[in-house]
Every structure is written in C-alpha cells, then in structure tokens.
CSV table of C-alpha atoms in Angstrom, one decimal:
chain,number,residue,atom,x,y,z
A,646,MET,CA,150.1,177.2,381.4
A,647,ARG,CA,152.5,175.0,382.8
A,648,ALA,CA,151.9,172.9,380.0
A,649,LEU,CA,152.7,175.3,377.8
A,650,ARG,CA,156.1,176.6,379.2
A,651,ALA,CA,156.7,172.5,379.8
A,652,LYS,CA,156.3,172.1,376.1
A,653,ALA,CA,158.2,175.0,374.7
A,654,GLY,CA,160.7,173.7,376.9
A,655,ARG,CA,160.9,170.2,376.0
A,656,TRP,CA,160.9,171.9,372.2
A,657,LEU,CA,163.8,174.0,373.2
A,658,GLY,CA,165.6,170.9,374.6
A,659,ARG,CA,165.8,169.4,371.6
A,660,LEU,CA,167.2,171.9,369.5
A,661,PRO,CA,170.8,171.2,368.7
A,662,ARG,CA,173.7,173.2,370.6
A,663,PRO,CA,177.0,173.7,370.0
A,664,ARG,CA,179.2,171.6,372.0
A,665,THR,CA,182.7,173.5,371.3
A,666,LEU,CA,184.2,176.6,373.0
A,667,ARG,CA,184.5,178.4,369.7
A,668,ALA,CA,181.1,177.0,368.1
A,669,ARG,CA,179.5,178.5,371.2
A,670,LEU,CA,181.1,181.5,370.7
A,671,THR,CA,180.9,181.8,367.2
A,672,ALA,CA,177.2,181.8,367.8
A,673,GLY,CA,176.9,183.6,370.3
A,674,LEU,CA,178.1,186.8,368.2
A,675,VAL,CA,176.1,185.5,365.2
A,676,VAL,CA,173.4,185.7,367.7
A,677,LEU,CA,173.8,188.9,369.2
A,678,LEU,CA,174.7,190.9,365.6
A,679,ALA,CA,171.6,189.2,364.3
A,680,VAL,CA,169.8,190.6,367.4
A,681,SER,CA,171.5,193.8,367.0
A,682,CYS,CA,170.4,193.7,362.9
A,683,ALA,CA,167.0,192.9,363.7
A,684,ALA,CA,166.5,196.1,366.3
A,685,VAL,CA,168.7,198.4,364.0
A,686,GLY,CA,165.6,197.1,361.0
A,687,VAL,CA,163.1,197.2,363.3
A,688,ALA,CA,163.5,200.5,364.4
A,689,ALA,CA,164.2,202.1,360.8
A,690,VAL,CA,161.0,199.9,359.4
A,691,VAL,CA,158.7,201.7,362.3
A,692,GLU,CA,160.1,204.9,362.0
A,693,LEU,CA,160.0,204.3,358.4
A,694,ASP,CA,156.5,203.5,358.7
A,695,GLY,CA,155.5,206.3,361.1
A,696,PHE,CA,157.1,209.3,359.3
A,697,LEU,CA,155.2,208.4,355.7
A,698,THR,CA,152.2,207.8,357.4
A,699,SER,CA,152.6,211.5,359.5
A,700,ARG,CA,153.2,212.9,356.1
A,701,VAL,CA,149.4,210.9,354.8
A,702,ASP,CA,148.2,212.7,357.4
A,703,GLN,CA,149.6,216.3,356.3
A,704,GLN,CA,148.1,215.6,353.1
A,705,LEU,CA,144.5,214.6,354.6
A,706,ARG,CA,145.3,217.7,356.7
A,707,ASP,CA,146.0,220.0,353.2
A,708,VAL,CA,143.3,218.2,351.4
A,709,GLY,CA,140.6,219.0,353.5
A,710,ALA,CA,136.8,217.8,352.8
A,711,ARG,CA,136.3,219.2,349.3
A,712,TYR,CA,136.2,215.8,347.5
A,713,PRO,CA,133.2,214.4,349.5
A,714,ALA,CA,132.0,217.9,349.8
A,715,SER,CA,131.6,217.8,345.4
A,716,LEU,CA,129.9,214.4,346.4
A,717,GLU,CA,126.6,215.9,347.5
A,718,HIS,CA,124.9,215.7,343.7
A,719,GLY,CA,126.7,212.1,342.5
A,720,VAL,CA,129.9,211.8,340.9
A,721,PRO,CA,131.5,214.6,339.1
A,722,PRO,CA,133.2,214.5,335.9
A,723,ARG,CA,137.2,215.1,335.9
A,724,THR,CA,136.6,217.8,333.9
A,725,ASP,CA,134.9,220.3,335.6
A,726,HIS,CA,136.3,224.0,335.4
A,727,ASP,CA,132.6,225.6,335.7
A,728,GLY,CA,133.9,226.8,339.5
A,729,ASP,CA,131.1,226.1,340.5
A,730,GLU,CA,130.5,225.0,344.3
A,731,HIS,CA,131.8,221.5,343.8
A,732,GLY,CA,135.1,222.2,343.4
A,733,ASP,CA,137.3,220.6,340.7
A,734,THR,CA,138.5,216.8,341.4
A,735,ARG,CA,141.7,216.9,339.1
A,736,ARG,CA,142.8,218.7,342.1
A,737,GLN,CA,142.8,215.9,343.7
A,738,ALA,CA,145.8,213.0,344.2
A,739,SER,CA,145.2,209.7,342.8
A,740,GLY,CA,143.3,206.9,345.0
A,741,THR,CA,141.5,209.9,347.1
A,742,PHE,CA,138.4,208.3,349.1
A,743,GLY,CA,135.6,210.2,349.4
A,744,ALA,CA,132.4,209.4,351.0
A,745,ARG,CA,128.8,211.3,353.0
A,746,LEU,CA,127.1,209.7,355.1
A,747,VAL,CA,124.0,211.3,356.5
A,748,HIS,CA,122.1,209.6,359.6
A,749,GLY,CA,125.1,207.2,359.6
A,750,ARG,CA,124.5,205.6,356.2
A,751,VAL,CA,126.3,206.3,353.4
A,752,THR,CA,124.9,208.2,350.7
A,753,ASN,CA,127.8,208.7,348.3
A,754,ALA,CA,131.5,207.2,347.9
A,755,ALA,CA,134.3,207.5,345.1
A,756,VAL,CA,137.8,207.4,344.5
A,757,VAL,CA,139.8,209.6,342.0
A,758,PRO,CA,141.5,207.4,338.8
A,759,GLY,CA,144.9,206.9,338.6
A,760,VAL,CA,146.8,210.1,335.6
A,761,ASP,CA,147.2,206.6,333.7
A,762,SER,CA,143.5,205.7,333.6
A,763,ASP,CA,141.3,205.6,330.5
A,764,ASP,CA,137.7,206.2,333.0
A,765,SER,CA,136.4,210.1,332.6
A,766,THR,CA,135.0,210.0,335.7
A,767,ASP,CA,135.9,209.2,339.3
A,768,LEU,CA,135.3,205.9,340.1
A,769,THR,CA,132.2,204.9,343.0
A,770,ALA,CA,133.5,202.7,345.4
A,771,ARG,CA,131.2,199.7,345.9
A,772,LEU,CA,131.6,199.6,350.0
A,773,THR,CA,130.4,196.2,351.8
A,774,PRO,CA,127.5,196.7,355.2
A,775,HIS,CA,130.6,196.1,357.0
A,776,ASP,CA,132.6,199.0,355.3
A,777,GLN,CA,129.5,201.3,355.8
A,778,ALA,CA,129.2,200.3,359.5
A,779,GLU,CA,133.1,200.8,360.2
A,780,LEU,CA,133.1,204.3,358.4
A,781,ALA,CA,130.1,205.2,360.5
A,782,ARG,CA,131.8,204.4,363.4
A,783,LEU,CA,134.3,207.0,362.3
A,784,PRO,CA,134.4,209.9,365.3
A,785,LEU,CA,134.3,213.3,364.4
A,786,ASP,CA,137.5,215.0,365.8
A,787,GLY,CA,139.6,215.2,362.6
A,788,THR,CA,141.9,212.8,363.8
A,789,ALA,CA,143.6,210.4,360.8
A,790,ARG,CA,142.6,206.7,361.5
A,791,THR,CA,143.6,203.6,359.5
A,792,VAL,CA,140.9,201.9,357.9
A,793,GLY,CA,140.7,198.7,355.9
A,794,LEU,CA,137.8,198.5,353.1
A,795,SER,CA,136.7,195.3,351.6
A,796,SER,CA,137.5,196.3,347.8
A,797,LEU,CA,139.9,199.2,348.8
A,798,HIS,CA,142.6,197.8,350.8
A,799,ARG,CA,143.6,200.1,354.1
A,800,TYR,CA,143.1,203.8,354.1
A,801,ARG,CA,144.4,206.8,356.4
A,802,VAL,CA,141.0,208.2,356.5
A,803,VAL,CA,139.1,211.8,358.8
A,804,ALA,CA,136.1,212.6,359.3
A,805,THR,CA,134.3,215.7,359.6
A,806,ARG,CA,131.0,217.1,360.4
A,807,GLY,CA,129.3,218.9,357.0
A,808,GLU,CA,127.7,222.3,356.8
A,809,ASP,CA,124.5,220.7,355.9
A,810,GLY,CA,124.7,218.2,358.8
A,811,ASP,CA,126.8,215.1,357.3
A,812,VAL,CA,129.7,213.5,357.5
A,813,LEU,CA,132.1,213.6,355.5
A,814,ILE,CA,135.0,211.6,355.3
A,815,THR,CA,138.2,211.6,353.3
A,816,GLY,CA,140.9,209.6,352.9
A,817,LEU,CA,144.5,208.5,351.3
A,818,PRO,CA,145.9,204.9,350.1
A,819,LEU,CA,149.0,203.5,352.7
A,820,GLU,CA,149.0,201.4,349.8
A,821,PRO,CA,152.2,203.8,348.6
A,822,VAL,CA,153.2,204.0,352.4
A,823,GLU,CA,153.5,199.8,352.8
A,824,ALA,CA,155.1,199.5,349.5
A,825,THR,CA,157.8,201.7,350.4
A,826,VAL,CA,157.7,199.3,353.8
A,827,ARG,CA,158.2,196.2,352.4
A,828,ARG,CA,160.9,197.9,350.0
A,829,LEU,CA,163.0,198.7,353.0
A,830,GLU,CA,162.5,195.5,354.4
A,831,LEU,CA,163.2,193.6,351.8
A,832,VAL,CA,166.6,195.4,351.5
A,833,ALA,CA,167.2,195.1,354.9
A,834,ALA,CA,166.8,191.5,355.0
A,835,VAL,CA,168.8,191.0,351.8
A,836,VAL,CA,172.0,193.2,353.1
A,837,PHE,CA,171.6,192.2,357.3
A,838,GLY,CA,171.8,188.5,355.7
A,839,ALA,CA,174.7,189.0,353.6
A,840,ALA,CA,176.0,191.1,356.6
A,841,LEU,CA,175.1,187.9,359.2
A,842,ALA,CA,176.4,185.3,356.5
A,843,LEU,CA,180.0,187.3,356.6
A,844,ALA,CA,180.3,187.6,360.4
A,845,GLY,CA,179.7,184.5,361.0
A,846,VAL,CA,182.6,183.2,358.7
A,847,THR,CA,184.7,185.8,359.7
A,848,GLY,CA,183.9,185.5,363.1
A,849,ALA,CA,184.5,181.8,363.4
A,850,LEU,CA,187.9,182.3,361.5
A,851,TRP,CA,188.6,184.7,364.3
A,852,VAL,CA,187.7,182.7,367.0
A,853,ARG,CA,189.7,179.4,365.6
A,854,TRP,CA,193.0,182.0,365.3
A,855,SER,CA,192.3,183.8,369.0
A,856,LEU,CA,192.0,179.9,370.6
A,857,ARG,CA,194.9,177.9,368.9
A,858,PRO,CA,196.5,178.0,371.8
A,859,LEU,CA,193.7,176.0,373.7
A,860,SER,CA,192.9,173.7,371.1
A,861,ARG,CA,196.8,173.1,371.5
A,862,VAL,CA,196.5,172.3,375.0
A,863,ALA,CA,193.3,170.2,374.4
A,864,ALA,CA,195.3,167.8,371.8
A,865,THR,CA,198.2,167.4,374.2
A,866,ALA,CA,195.8,166.8,376.9
A,867,THR,CA,194.0,163.8,375.0
A,868,ARG,CA,197.9,162.6,374.0
A,869,VAL,CA,198.8,162.4,377.4
A,870,SER,CA,195.5,161.1,378.7
A,871,GLU,CA,195.7,157.9,376.9
A,872,LEU,CA,199.7,157.5,378.2
A,873,PRO,CA,200.2,154.9,381.0
A,874,LEU,CA,201.0,157.0,383.9
A,875,ALA,CA,200.9,154.2,386.0
A,876,SER,CA,204.3,153.2,385.8
A,877,GLY,CA,207.4,152.9,383.3
A,878,GLU,CA,209.3,155.5,381.9
A,879,VAL,CA,206.7,157.9,380.3
A,880,ALA,CA,207.6,160.4,377.3
A,881,LEU,CA,205.3,163.6,377.3
A,882,PRO,CA,204.4,164.6,373.7
A,883,PRO,CA,206.0,168.6,373.3
A,884,ARG,CA,204.4,171.5,373.9
A,885,GLY,CA,203.7,174.0,371.1
A,886,PRO,CA,205.1,177.7,371.0
A,887,LYS,CA,204.8,179.9,373.3
A,888,SER,CA,201.3,181.8,373.3
A,889,ASP,CA,201.4,185.5,374.7
A,890,PRO,CA,201.1,185.5,378.7
A,891,ARG,CA,198.9,189.2,378.8
A,892,SER,CA,195.3,187.2,377.6
A,893,GLU,CA,193.5,184.6,379.3
A,894,VAL,CA,194.0,181.4,376.6
A,895,GLY,CA,197.7,182.1,376.7
A,896,ARG,CA,197.5,182.1,380.6
A,897,VAL,CA,196.3,178.8,380.3
A,898,ALA,CA,198.5,177.5,377.9
A,899,THR,CA,201.5,178.9,379.9
A,900,ALA,CA,200.0,177.1,383.2
A,901,PHE,CA,199.0,174.2,381.0
A,902,ASP,CA,202.4,173.9,380.0
A,903,ARG,CA,204.4,174.7,383.5
A,904,MET,CA,202.3,171.9,385.4
A,905,LEU,CA,203.0,169.4,382.1
A,906,HIS,CA,206.8,169.6,382.8
A,907,HIS,CA,206.4,169.5,387.0
A,908,VAL,CA,204.5,166.1,385.5
A,909,GLU,CA,207.3,165.4,383.7
A,910,ASP,CA,209.9,166.0,386.1
A,911,ALA,CA,208.1,163.8,388.6
A,912,LEU,CA,207.2,161.2,386.4
A,913,THR,CA,210.7,161.0,385.5
A,914,LYS,CA,211.8,160.9,389.4
A,915,ARG,CA,209.3,158.4,390.0
A,916,HIS,CA,210.8,156.0,387.2
A,917,ALA,CA,214.6,156.5,388.5
A,918,SER,CA,213.4,155.6,392.2
A,919,GLU,CA,211.0,152.5,390.6
A,920,GLU,CA,214.0,151.2,388.6
A,921,ARG,CA,216.7,151.7,391.9
A,922,LEU,CA,213.9,149.3,394.0
A,923,ARG,CA,213.0,147.0,391.4
A,924,SER,CA,216.9,146.7,391.2
A,925,PHE,CA,217.1,146.6,395.1
A,926,ALA,CA,214.5,144.0,395.5
A,927,ALA,CA,216.1,141.6,392.6
A,928,ASP,CA,219.3,142.2,394.6
A,929,ALA,CA,218.1,142.1,397.5
A,930,SER,CA,216.2,138.6,396.6
A,931,HIS,CA,219.3,137.3,395.1
A,932,GLU,CA,221.2,137.4,398.2
A,933,LEU,CA,218.9,136.4,400.3
A,934,ARG,CA,218.2,133.1,398.3
A,935,THR,CA,221.2,131.5,399.4
A,936,PRO,CA,221.9,132.4,403.5
A,937,VAL,CA,217.9,131.7,403.7
A,938,ALA,CA,218.7,128.3,402.1
A,939,SER,CA,221.7,127.3,404.5
A,940,VAL,CA,219.5,128.5,407.3
A,941,ARG,CA,217.0,125.9,406.5
A,942,GLY,CA,219.6,123.1,405.6
A,943,HIS,CA,221.4,123.6,408.8
A,944,ALA,CA,217.9,123.1,410.6
A,945,GLU,CA,216.6,120.3,409.2
A,946,LEU,CA,220.8,118.9,409.3
A,947,ALA,CA,220.2,119.7,412.9
A,948,LEU,CA,216.9,117.5,413.0
A,949,LEU,CA,218.6,114.4,412.2
A,950,HIS,CA,221.0,114.2,415.3
A,951,PRO,CA,220.9,111.2,416.2
A,952,GLY,CA,221.7,111.9,420.0
A,953,PRO,CA,218.9,113.0,422.2
A,954,VAL,CA,217.2,116.6,421.8
A,955,PRO,CA,215.0,118.2,424.2
A,956,PRO,CA,211.6,118.7,422.8
A,957,GLU,CA,211.6,122.3,423.2
A,958,VAL,CA,215.2,122.7,421.1
A,959,THR,CA,213.2,119.9,418.3
A,960,ARG,CA,210.5,122.5,418.3
A,961,ALA,CA,212.7,125.7,417.3
A,962,LEU,CA,214.4,123.8,415.3
A,963,GLU,CA,210.9,122.6,413.0
A,964,ARG,CA,210.0,126.4,413.5
A,965,ILE,CA,213.3,127.6,412.1
A,966,ALA,CA,212.9,125.1,409.2
A,967,ALA,CA,209.2,125.8,408.8
A,968,GLU,CA,210.3,129.9,408.5
A,969,SER,CA,213.0,129.3,406.4
A,970,ALA,CA,211.5,127.9,403.4
A,971,ARG,CA,208.4,130.4,403.7
A,972,MET,CA,210.8,132.9,403.9
A,973,GLY,CA,212.6,131.4,400.6
A,974,GLU,CA,209.1,130.9,398.7
A,975,MET,CA,209.2,134.8,399.7
A,976,VAL,CA,212.1,135.5,398.4
A,977,ASP,CA,211.3,133.4,395.2
A,978,GLU,CA,207.8,135.4,394.4
A,979,MET,CA,210.2,138.9,395.1
A,980,LEU,CA,212.5,137.8,392.9
A,981,LEU,CA,210.2,136.7,390.4
A,982,LEU,CA,208.0,140.0,390.5
A,983,ALA,CA,211.3,141.7,389.9
A,984,ARG,CA,212.2,140.1,386.7
A,985,LEU,CA,208.5,140.4,385.8
A,986,ASP,CA,209.1,144.3,386.2
A,987,ALA,CA,212.3,144.5,384.2
A,988,GLY,CA,210.5,142.5,381.5
A,989,ARG,CA,212.8,139.6,381.1
A,990,PRO,CA,210.7,137.3,378.6
A,991,LEU,CA,209.4,134.1,379.6
A,992,GLU,CA,209.3,130.5,378.2
A,993,ARG,CA,207.2,130.5,374.7
A,994,ARG,CA,205.9,126.8,374.3
A,995,PRO,CA,202.8,125.5,373.8
A,996,VAL,CA,201.0,124.8,376.9
A,997,ASP,CA,197.9,122.8,377.7
A,998,LEU,CA,195.5,124.3,380.6
A,999,THR,CA,193.4,121.1,381.0
A,1000,ARG,CA,196.2,119.0,382.1
A,1001,LEU,CA,197.4,122.3,384.3
A,1002,VAL,CA,193.8,122.7,385.8
A,1003,LEU,CA,193.1,119.2,386.8
A,1004,ASP,CA,197.0,119.0,388.1
A,1005,ALA,CA,196.5,122.2,390.5
A,1006,VAL,CA,192.8,121.2,391.4
A,1007,THR,CA,194.4,117.5,392.5
A,1008,ASP,CA,197.0,119.3,395.0
A,1009,ALA,CA,194.4,121.9,395.7
A,1010,ARG,CA,192.2,118.8,396.8
A,1011,ALA,CA,195.3,117.6,399.0
A,1012,ALA,CA,196.3,120.8,400.7
A,1013,GLY,CA,192.3,121.8,401.6
A,1014,PRO,CA,190.5,119.0,401.6
A,1015,GLY,CA,187.5,120.4,403.5
A,1016,HIS,CA,186.9,122.2,400.7
A,1017,ARG,CA,184.8,121.1,398.1
A,1018,TRP,CA,186.4,121.6,395.0
A,1019,THR,CA,185.0,121.0,391.3
A,1020,MET,CA,186.4,121.3,387.8
A,1021,GLU,CA,184.1,122.3,384.7
A,1022,LEU,CA,186.6,121.8,381.6
A,1023,PRO,CA,186.0,121.4,377.9
A,1024,GLU,CA,185.8,118.4,376.0
A,1025,GLU,CA,189.0,119.9,373.8
A,1026,PRO,CA,192.1,120.5,375.1
A,1027,VAL,CA,192.3,124.6,375.4
A,1028,THR,CA,196.5,125.1,374.0
A,1029,VAL,CA,198.0,128.3,375.0
A,1030,THR,CA,201.4,129.9,374.5
A,1031,GLY,CA,203.3,130.6,377.4
A,1032,ASP,CA,205.4,129.7,380.1
A,1033,ALA,CA,204.0,126.2,381.6
A,1034,HIS,CA,205.5,126.5,385.2
A,1035,ARG,CA,204.5,130.4,385.6
A,1036,LEU,CA,200.8,129.5,384.0
A,1037,GLN,CA,201.2,126.4,387.0
A,1038,GLN,CA,201.8,129.3,389.4
A,1039,VAL,CA,198.7,131.5,388.3
A,1040,LEU,CA,196.3,128.4,389.0
A,1041,ALA,CA,198.3,127.3,392.5
A,1042,ASN,CA,198.0,130.6,393.6
A,1043,LEU,CA,194.6,131.3,392.6
A,1044,LEU,CA,193.3,128.4,394.3
A,1045,ALA,CA,195.2,129.0,397.4
A,1046,ASN,CA,194.1,132.3,397.5
A,1047,ALA,CA,190.5,130.8,397.8
A,1048,ARG,CA,191.5,127.8,400.2
A,1049,LEU,CA,193.5,130.5,402.7
A,1050,HIS,CA,191.0,132.9,402.5
A,1051,THR,CA,187.5,130.7,402.9
A,1052,PRO,CA,186.6,128.6,405.8
A,1053,SER,CA,186.3,125.0,405.7
A,1054,GLY,CA,183.2,123.8,403.8
A,1055,THR,CA,183.4,126.2,401.2
A,1056,LYS,CA,182.8,124.8,397.2
A,1057,VAL,CA,185.3,126.2,394.8
A,1058,THR,CA,185.1,126.0,391.4
A,1059,VAL,CA,187.2,125.8,388.2
A,1060,SER,CA,186.0,126.0,384.4
A,1061,LEU,CA,188.1,126.4,381.6
A,1062,GLU,CA,186.3,127.5,378.1
A,1063,THR,CA,187.1,129.6,375.0
A,1064,GLU,CA,185.7,133.2,374.0
A,1065,GLY,CA,186.8,134.1,370.3
A,1066,PRO,CA,190.3,134.2,370.4
A,1067,ALA,CA,190.6,133.6,373.9
A,1068,ALA,CA,191.3,131.5,377.1
A,1069,VAL,CA,189.0,132.0,380.4
A,1070,LEU,CA,189.6,130.3,383.1
A,1071,ARG,CA,187.5,130.9,386.0
A,1072,VAL,CA,187.8,130.2,389.7
A,1073,HIS,CA,184.7,130.7,391.6
A,1074,ASP,CA,183.7,130.0,395.6
A,1075,ASP,CA,181.4,131.4,397.6
A,1076,GLY,CA,182.6,132.1,400.5
A,1077,PRO,CA,182.1,135.7,402.7
A,1078,GLY,CA,183.9,137.6,399.7
A,1079,VAL,CA,186.3,140.6,399.5
A,1080,PRO,CA,186.2,143.6,401.6
A,1081,GLU,CA,184.8,146.0,399.4
A,1082,GLU,CA,187.8,148.5,400.4
A,1083,VAL,CA,190.2,146.1,399.1
A,1084,GLN,CA,189.2,145.2,395.8
A,1085,PRO,CA,190.4,148.1,394.3
A,1086,GLY,CA,193.8,146.9,395.5
A,1087,VAL,CA,193.7,142.8,394.8
A,1088,PHE,CA,196.2,142.8,392.9
A,1089,GLU,CA,198.7,145.2,394.0
A,1090,ARG,CA,201.8,144.3,396.4
A,1091,PHE,CA,201.1,143.0,400.3
A,1092,THR,CA,197.7,143.8,399.9
A,1093,ARG,CA,195.8,141.3,402.4
A,1094,ALA,CA,192.0,140.8,403.3
A,1095,ASP,CA,190.8,141.4,406.5
A,1096,ARG,CA,189.8,138.9,409.1
A,1097,ARG,CA,186.4,138.5,407.7
A,1098,ARG,CA,187.4,136.6,404.8
A,1099,THR,CA,190.8,135.0,405.6
A,1100,GLY,CA,188.8,132.3,408.8
A,1101,ALA,CA,192.1,131.6,409.6
A,1102,SER,CA,194.4,132.7,412.3
A,1103,GLY,CA,197.0,133.9,409.6
A,1104,GLY,CA,199.4,132.4,407.4
A,1105,ALA,CA,197.4,133.7,404.4
A,1106,GLY,CA,201.2,134.8,403.3
A,1107,ALA,CA,202.6,137.5,401.9
A,1108,GLY,CA,200.0,139.3,400.0
A,1109,LEU,CA,202.1,138.6,396.6
A,1110,GLY,CA,200.3,135.9,395.7
A,1111,LEU,CA,197.9,137.9,393.5
A,1112,SER,CA,200.6,140.5,392.3
A,1113,ILE,CA,202.2,137.5,390.6
A,1114,VAL,CA,198.6,136.1,388.9
A,1115,ALA,CA,198.6,139.7,387.6
A,1116,GLY,CA,202.1,140.1,386.2
A,1117,VAL,CA,202.3,136.7,385.1
A,1118,THR,CA,199.4,137.1,383.1
A,1119,GLU,CA,199.6,140.4,381.6
A,1120,ALA,CA,203.3,139.1,380.3
A,1121,HIS,CA,201.2,136.4,378.7
A,1122,GLY,CA,199.4,139.3,377.3
A,1123,GLY,CA,196.5,138.3,379.1
A,1124,SER,CA,194.5,139.9,381.9
A,1125,VAL,CA,192.8,139.0,385.0
A,1126,ASP,CA,189.6,140.8,387.2
A,1127,LEU,CA,187.6,140.5,389.8
A,1128,GLU,CA,184.2,140.0,390.8
A,1129,SER,CA,183.2,140.1,394.6
A,1130,ARG,CA,180.4,139.7,396.5
A,1131,PRO,CA,179.4,138.1,399.8
A,1132,GLY,CA,178.7,134.7,398.5
A,1133,ALA,CA,180.1,135.1,395.2
A,1134,THR,CA,183.5,135.3,394.6
A,1135,THR,CA,185.4,135.3,391.0
A,1136,PHE,CA,188.7,135.6,390.0
A,1137,THR,CA,188.2,135.4,385.8
A,1138,VAL,CA,192.0,135.4,383.8
A,1139,ARG,CA,192.0,135.4,380.1
A,1140,LEU,CA,195.3,134.3,377.9
A,1141,PRO,CA,195.1,134.6,374.0
A,1142,LEU,CA,195.2,131.4,372.5
A,1143,GLY,CA,198.3,129.3,371.5
C-alpha cells in the first residue's frame, strides 16, 4: 500500500503545474466548474436511470406472470385469440421475456418479438447453463432485479411461484433505459465540455483583466531589480495608473507604488549625500597635499641641519618625515578614488601587461626579500588598452597586499594569461587566507583584515589599496574577484584585451 501511494505521488509530481497566479486561478476556476458539472451530470444520470428503472419495475408489476404462465404448453402463436387459459401474447410489450422453471430447471423460455418482426410466433430464448443457474437463484419475493443474459443482454426480472408449484419469471429489457441514459450522458458531455471551454476562455480573460495592476507591479519590480541601486544616481521606472484601493490587488499596487516613492526619495538623498562626500573628499585631499608636502619638506630640511641635534629630536624628525610621506600617499589615494567616483576618464594607450608584471615583481622582491616571488608569463606579450600608471598601481597594491598580510616565507605567484577576449592576471599566495567575515567587503574602502592574516604589528595601510584595485579595474571595463581559504588566496583581475 505504501509503495502504491509512493508511486501515485511520483505520478502526480510529474504532472505539469501552473506556475503563474493567473494560470492557477484560471485552472482552479475550470477545475471547480468541471467538478460541479461532473456532479450535476452524475446526479442527473443516476436520477434518470433510477426513474426509468422504477418505471420498468412498475410495468413488471402491472404485467404480472401472465406471459410465463402461457408457456406451460409451449410457445403460443401471436394470433391466439381463442380466449383459452394461455392468454393473448400480443398484449405483452415487445421484448418481454418469460421463463418457466420446474425444480430449478428451465422448461420453457421465450421473448415477445418486436412489432416490426416478420415472425408470427414468439422467439424461443436460448439460455446458457450460466443463465439458467442465475435464473434459478432468483428469490421468489416479487422484487425486481437486474440480470445479464448471454443472448438477451440485461433484463429487469421478477420471479414468482406458479399455481402448479413451478417458478414463473417475467422480464423487461433494460436496453431502452440504457439507450436513454447513454444519450443523456452524451448530451451532458457535449454541453458541459462546451461550457468548460467557454468558461476557461472567459475566466482566463477575466482573471487577466482583474490582475492587470498586479502584472504592472511585477513588471515594475523586475525593471527595478535590474537597476544598479548600489551607488550613483538611479532613475526608477514610471508607475502605472492608479488602481482601485478597495480591492486586494489594488491595495498591493498602491502600497508598492508608495514604497517605490519612498525608495526613490531615499536614493535621491543618498546620491546627493554621496556627491557631497565625494566633493568633500576631493577638495580635502587636494587641499591637504600642500600642507602635508610642506611638513615633510621641513622635516627633511631639519634633518639636513649641519649643527649638533639631540638624538631624540632627530628621531622625532624622522618620524615626522615618515608619517608625512605615508599621509601624502593616503591623500593621493583618496584623491584618486574621488576622481574615479567622479568618472574622470583615464589615459587610453596600449599597455604591455607582461612588462608591468616583470617590473612589479622586481620591486616586490626588493621590498619583501623574505617572501618567495615567482612568475608564470606567456611567451608572447599581453597588451591591453588603458592607463599604464594606474595599472602599475593595481599590480603594486596587489603585491603589497600579499606581502603585508602574509608571514615571511610565503610563496607568492603572479600569473598572466589570455582567456578569450580578456587578459587574466592572478596573484596567488599560500598564506593564512582572508578571514571569511572580511571577504564580502574586502574591496570596500577602509576595510582591513585582522591580525590573523597580517602577521605584523601594523603598517598595513589605511585600507584603500584594494579599493583602488577595484576602482581602476572597473574604470578599464574589467573586474576583480577574490577566492580565499587557509593556504590559498587568489586575486583575479580581468581586463579586456587591446
């Protein structure tokens, strides 16, 4: 039983199911109407069959056992008008069946022929042993029952006891009843089928018209989902006409329009705030470059003083010069990011990435001699179109990130290849990996890994290096991705080939 239920469940699972709300509502309407039509049709057929069968039973009660009693001395002719005890068989309805049984054995059985028959005598019924046994089992209670006779099909019969101790069986054919019921079934199927088809088409049109506001909401939501909402100015699609707020669909459409209005206001305010922040960062970076350079210059000039200077003063001047240099680099990075945010165009010239990799790895070896630096370069140079200085900065930041955030002895591999229309640059290291909680925002500004990856006491920068990598790469029409786990960290930069 369990296997049967599982098989039925699998069969139902393979049936196609409507996916849209409109299709489900239409299918539900058609199914409900089909169930209603089926219930009405079945009730009508059952009621008509019962009514006609009761009429046949009434006819059997009216006829009585006259016809089977007339079979006591054989089948009488249809022209018997002599008034003897056998009666006149022409008064029997066409197809009337009569049988006489003595001690459970059929002695005579006949059927009244139709009015259009050329035969002048009643037809002898040929009964099989199975038919005779079924007639012999009929109870003698005068109740009509349905039996199926091999040569005569289905009959409604009544068995009564005769005056001579025999059993008299009278029957009327159910073929007219069945023909009428079949005709009703055919008419009901045609009428209900046409009603279902018309209801399906009309219901689909009605449901579609009723769900128009919801369809507009879905279309608008789809267009909004395709918009870049993360940053920049966003123009939301226009909303559709107002819907009736008294309906459920109308309330959904009204609430959605109100939500989009709030989202549009929030995005507009956010964009204005971003613009003010970019403008401030650009202005502040630009204004800080001069005083930072002045501080650094004065510190270096003081270190060149020929007179005796206390060691602690010399140390303080050296720290001022170093921090000024670091602050100058930070200001330059912030200014670069502000320019990238503003969409300032970069230089567009052919750039040999192979040469940039060679120079960047050479510089990294000098800055991090404790690491193992390797390269995997193609035999032919890989050329892209872009800003050589900014691309050099991308490579330098990636290699500096690998050097600063991995312990000494880490192997760093820089590979360059072409994949279709793109140049692919990978920087791979076997260090401890980027913490999983940091990975989603690793290319955001001021994001810094924790000490598990740093392996140093500090000096990892302000967290702008990877932001510059992402900004410069996107400005060149490329992309950058990170894959990291303990023992394997890979930054992948893809740039369109020149």
